[in-house]
Amino acid sequence: MSNYLQIKELIAEGVKVFDWANWISVGIGVWPLTPNNYLFNLVFVYFTVVMILEYTDLFVHIDDFASVVDNLSENLALTIVYSYTFSLRFYEKKLAQVFRETLMDYDSDKALKNMKEVKLFMVYTNNAKFFAKYIIILIALTDFVWLFQPLIFMSTFDAGIDIDNKTRSFILPYHFHICYKLDDFKTYALTYLWQSPFAAINCFGISSFNVFLLILVFHVSGRMAVLTGRIDELKFEKVNFQRKLNEIIIEHIRILNLGSKISDIFAAPLLIFFVLTNLLLCISVYQILLNIMTGLNTNILQYIVLLITVYLMLYVICMNGERLSDEGNKISQSFYNCTEYNFHDIKSKKKIIFSLLRSQKPLTLKAGKFSDFNYETLSNITKSAAGYLSILRKLLI
């Protein structure tokens, strides 16, 4: 009885990560199980308007290469967040279906049959909680620094004072194009006020996407690890071999289908992330170097935090893609090593061979249909960003 209660306690602790996802995503109305359409529509209209203003600012300063680079350091990140936020709404029904199926594994006694399986599965759940926590913290820190650094800079260094004209030049947190004159404190305060909600929307949008991804991918990886253990134990099974083999095959098919759904849901926004991350990393490092070389250090903190946050997100995505592939390969190897099929009927042999064939195409996270996320992808993106940085430095420094 005490063992049963301990299992329930561990599972209850693991399911708390879904409460985190609920709390974060409900801020913009995209929690799939209880979506708030009115809140999301309001948020998305505001988001769309400021993105139009962001791109307008880019085109207005298109002749100034330095201003373009300065705009892109923010523009690229916001484009990624915009695609993430839109995808959460676009795939709302599919996400709801996936989350319901995932939560069933925490409610069913058959999903995790003993303490060994529970502890193994909780390793993956705890990893999801660990990375989710630090990604949320870094995203919140990035938005906080981006929003308040202009105020801190102006108040600390008196950077807004034009000594010759004795007038104040006001600094705003974002590169949203302003269609009116910003020449007095009241107008500046009101402008800062209408731009401020974007920090929260940005934080909720990108955090929700990353937390959803972490929860679902680590869940599938954990289920695959548990299944690998069950396959390895088949060699010791003499009495209930056929029944347990059938259960394993059914569970294997279910996990593969669940993983394929998750991969398809996140493929399109991850393609945008894949394409833009090269430039975003390059420009972030360039801005840091520029601040160091000029000695101004006006924006160095926000670009350091942005660089760390983006690279952590890239690493986590590549790590999860690699992990999914590795867990799939382990299942394939376990089926291959299962010598019991030599001693059973033809039907059992066919089932194991079928499972082996299903395992030949392991699950992974995809950037659309063009590339898989793994450690090789991480290395390639890093090298590409370094190459772009070398070109950018020759042009502008």
CSV table of C-alpha atoms in Angstrom, one decimal, residues 108-307:
chain,number,residue,atom,x,y,z
A,108,SER,CA,-4.0,5.3,-15.9
A,109,ASP,CA,-2.6,2.6,-13.6
A,110,LYS,CA,-1.6,0.6,-16.7
A,111,ALA,CA,0.6,3.4,-18.1
A,112,LEU,CA,3.3,3.0,-15.4
A,113,LYS,CA,3.1,-0.5,-13.8
A,114,ASN,CA,5.7,-0.4,-11.0
A,115,MET,CA,8.0,1.9,-9.1
A,116,LYS,CA,10.9,1.2,-11.5
A,117,GLU,CA,8.9,2.5,-14.4
A,118,VAL,CA,7.6,5.5,-12.4
A,119,LYS,CA,11.1,6.6,-11.4
A,120,LEU,CA,12.4,6.2,-14.9
A,121,PHE,CA,9.6,8.2,-16.3
A,122,MET,CA,9.9,10.9,-13.6
A,123,VAL,CA,13.5,11.5,-14.7
A,124,TYR,CA,12.2,12.8,-18.0
A,125,THR,CA,9.4,14.8,-16.4
A,126,ASN,CA,11.8,16.4,-14.0
A,127,ASN,CA,14.1,17.3,-16.9
A,128,ALA,CA,11.1,19.0,-18.6
A,129,LYS,CA,10.4,21.0,-15.4
A,130,PHE,CA,14.1,21.9,-15.1
A,131,PHE,CA,14.5,23.3,-18.6
A,132,ALA,CA,11.0,24.9,-18.6
A,133,LYS,CA,11.8,26.8,-15.4
A,134,TYR,CA,15.1,28.2,-16.7
A,135,ILE,CA,13.7,29.1,-20.1
A,136,ILE,CA,10.8,30.9,-18.5
A,137,ILE,CA,13.2,32.8,-16.2
A,138,LEU,CA,15.5,33.8,-19.1
A,139,ILE,CA,12.6,34.9,-21.3
A,140,ALA,CA,11.0,37.0,-18.5
A,141,LEU,CA,14.5,38.5,-17.8
A,142,THR,CA,15.0,39.3,-21.5
A,143,ASP,CA,11.6,41.1,-21.7
A,144,PHE,CA,12.2,42.9,-18.5
A,145,VAL,CA,15.6,44.2,-19.6
A,146,TRP,CA,14.2,45.1,-23.1
A,147,LEU,CA,11.3,47.1,-21.6
A,148,PHE,CA,13.0,49.0,-18.8
A,149,GLN,CA,16.6,49.5,-20.1
A,150,PRO,CA,15.7,52.7,-21.9
A,151,LEU,CA,14.3,54.2,-18.7
A,152,ILE,CA,17.3,53.0,-16.6
A,153,PHE,CA,19.7,54.3,-19.2
A,154,MET,CA,18.0,57.8,-19.5
A,155,SER,CA,17.8,58.2,-15.7
A,156,THR,CA,21.3,56.9,-14.9
A,157,PHE,CA,23.4,58.4,-17.7
A,158,ASP,CA,21.2,61.3,-18.6
A,159,ALA,CA,21.5,60.1,-22.2
A,160,GLY,CA,18.2,61.8,-23.3
A,161,ILE,CA,19.6,65.3,-23.0
A,162,ASP,CA,20.7,67.1,-26.1
A,163,ILE,CA,23.3,69.5,-24.7
A,164,ASP,CA,23.3,71.9,-27.7
A,165,ASN,CA,19.5,72.3,-28.0
A,166,LYS,CA,18.6,71.7,-24.4
A,167,THR,CA,15.8,69.4,-25.5
A,168,ARG,CA,15.2,65.8,-24.5
A,169,SER,CA,15.5,63.0,-27.0
A,170,PHE,CA,13.3,60.2,-25.7
A,171,ILE,CA,14.2,56.5,-26.0
A,172,LEU,CA,11.5,53.8,-26.5
A,173,PRO,CA,11.9,50.1,-25.8
A,174,TYR,CA,10.9,48.8,-29.2
A,175,HIS,CA,11.5,49.9,-32.8
A,176,PHE,CA,7.8,50.4,-33.5
A,177,HIS,CA,7.3,53.2,-36.0
A,178,ILE,CA,5.8,56.3,-34.5
A,179,CYS,CA,3.5,58.4,-36.7
A,180,TYR,CA,3.5,61.5,-34.5
A,181,LYS,CA,6.1,63.8,-32.9
A,182,LEU,CA,7.6,62.6,-29.7
A,183,ASP,CA,8.7,66.0,-28.2
A,184,ASP,CA,7.2,66.2,-24.7
A,185,PHE,CA,7.2,63.9,-21.6
A,186,LYS,CA,3.4,63.4,-21.6
A,187,THR,CA,3.5,62.0,-25.2
A,188,TYR,CA,6.5,59.9,-24.3
A,189,ALA,CA,4.8,58.4,-21.3
A,190,LEU,CA,1.7,57.6,-23.2
A,191,THR,CA,3.7,56.0,-26.0
A,192,TYR,CA,5.7,54.0,-23.5
A,193,LEU,CA,2.4,52.9,-21.9
A,194,TRP,CA,0.8,51.5,-25.0
A,195,GLN,CA,4.0,49.7,-25.9
A,196,SER,CA,4.5,48.1,-22.5
A,197,PRO,CA,1.8,45.4,-22.7
A,198,PHE,CA,3.8,43.9,-25.6
A,199,ALA,CA,6.5,42.7,-23.1
A,200,ALA,CA,4.0,40.5,-21.3
A,201,ILE,CA,2.4,39.2,-24.5
A,202,ASN,CA,5.8,38.4,-25.9
A,203,CYS,CA,6.8,36.6,-22.7
A,204,PHE,CA,3.6,34.6,-22.5
A,205,GLY,CA,3.7,33.7,-26.2
A,206,ILE,CA,7.2,32.4,-26.5
A,207,SER,CA,7.1,30.8,-23.0
A,208,SER,CA,3.9,28.9,-23.8
A,209,PHE,CA,5.3,27.5,-27.1
A,210,ASN,CA,8.6,26.3,-25.5
A,211,VAL,CA,6.9,24.9,-22.4
A,212,PHE,CA,4.4,23.0,-24.5
A,213,LEU,CA,7.2,21.6,-26.7
A,214,LEU,CA,9.3,20.6,-23.6
A,215,ILE,CA,6.4,18.8,-21.8
A,216,LEU,CA,5.2,16.9,-24.9
A,217,VAL,CA,8.6,15.8,-26.2
A,218,PHE,CA,10.0,14.8,-22.8
A,219,HIS,CA,6.8,12.9,-22.2
A,220,VAL,CA,7.2,10.9,-25.4
A,221,SER,CA,10.8,10.3,-24.7
A,222,GLY,CA,9.9,9.0,-21.2
A,223,ARG,CA,7.3,6.7,-22.6
A,224,MET,CA,9.8,5.3,-25.1
A,225,ALA,CA,12.3,4.7,-22.3
A,226,VAL,CA,9.7,2.8,-20.3
A,227,LEU,CA,8.8,0.8,-23.4
A,228,THR,CA,12.4,-0.1,-24.0
A,229,GLY,CA,12.6,-1.5,-20.5
A,230,ARG,CA,9.5,-3.6,-21.1
A,231,ILE,CA,10.9,-5.0,-24.3
A,232,ASP,CA,14.2,-5.9,-22.5
A,233,GLU,CA,12.2,-7.8,-19.9
A,234,LEU,CA,10.4,-10.0,-22.5
A,235,LYS,CA,13.3,-12.4,-22.6
A,236,PHE,CA,12.5,-13.3,-19.0
A,237,GLU,CA,8.8,-13.9,-19.7
A,238,LYS,CA,7.7,-17.5,-20.3
A,239,VAL,CA,4.0,-17.6,-19.3
A,240,ASN,CA,2.5,-14.3,-20.5
A,241,PHE,CA,4.8,-13.6,-23.4
A,242,GLN,CA,2.1,-13.3,-26.1
A,243,ARG,CA,-0.1,-11.0,-24.0
A,244,LYS,CA,2.8,-8.7,-23.0
A,245,LEU,CA,4.2,-8.7,-26.6
A,246,ASN,CA,0.7,-7.5,-27.8
A,247,GLU,CA,0.6,-4.8,-25.2
A,248,ILE,CA,4.1,-3.6,-26.1
A,249,ILE,CA,3.3,-3.4,-29.8
A,250,ILE,CA,0.0,-1.5,-29.1
A,251,GLU,CA,1.9,0.9,-26.9
A,252,HIS,CA,4.7,1.3,-29.5
A,253,ILE,CA,2.2,2.2,-32.2
A,254,ARG,CA,0.5,4.7,-29.8
A,255,ILE,CA,3.7,6.4,-28.9
A,256,LEU,CA,4.8,6.7,-32.6
A,257,ASN,CA,1.5,8.2,-33.5
A,258,LEU,CA,1.6,10.6,-30.6
A,259,GLY,CA,5.2,11.6,-31.5
A,260,SER,CA,4.3,12.1,-35.1
A,261,LYS,CA,1.4,14.4,-34.2
A,262,ILE,CA,3.7,16.5,-31.9
A,263,SER,CA,6.3,16.7,-34.7
A,264,ASP,CA,3.8,17.8,-37.2
A,265,ILE,CA,2.3,20.5,-34.9
A,266,PHE,CA,5.6,22.2,-34.2
A,267,ALA,CA,7.2,21.7,-37.7
A,268,ALA,CA,6.1,25.0,-39.3
A,269,PRO,CA,7.0,27.4,-36.5
A,270,LEU,CA,10.3,25.5,-35.9
A,271,LEU,CA,11.1,26.1,-39.6
A,272,ILE,CA,10.8,29.8,-39.1
A,273,PHE,CA,13.0,29.5,-36.0
A,274,PHE,CA,15.5,27.5,-37.9
A,275,VAL,CA,15.7,30.0,-40.8
A,276,LEU,CA,15.9,33.2,-38.6
A,277,THR,CA,18.1,31.9,-35.7
A,278,ASN,CA,21.3,32.1,-37.8
A,279,LEU,CA,20.8,35.8,-38.4
A,280,LEU,CA,19.5,36.5,-34.9
A,281,LEU,CA,22.5,34.9,-33.2
A,282,CYS,CA,24.9,36.7,-35.6
A,283,ILE,CA,23.3,40.1,-35.1
A,284,SER,CA,23.2,39.7,-31.3
A,285,VAL,CA,26.9,38.9,-31.1
A,286,TYR,CA,27.6,41.8,-33.5
A,287,GLN,CA,25.7,44.2,-31.3
A,288,ILE,CA,27.7,43.0,-28.2
A,289,LEU,CA,31.0,43.5,-30.0
A,290,LEU,CA,29.9,46.9,-31.3
A,291,ASN,CA,29.1,48.0,-27.8
A,292,ILE,CA,32.5,46.8,-26.5
A,293,MET,CA,34.5,48.4,-29.3
A,294,THR,CA,32.7,51.8,-29.1
A,295,GLY,CA,32.8,51.8,-25.3
A,296,LEU,CA,29.2,52.9,-25.1
A,297,ASN,CA,27.8,49.8,-23.5
A,298,THR,CA,24.3,51.2,-23.9
A,299,ASN,CA,22.6,48.0,-25.1
A,300,ILE,CA,25.1,45.4,-24.2
A,301,LEU,CA,23.0,43.8,-21.3
A,302,GLN,CA,19.9,43.3,-23.4
A,303,TYR,CA,21.8,41.7,-26.2
A,304,ILE,CA,23.8,39.4,-23.9
A,305,VAL,CA,20.5,38.2,-22.3
A,306,LEU,CA,18.9,37.8,-25.7
A,307,LEU,CA,21.9,35.8,-27.0
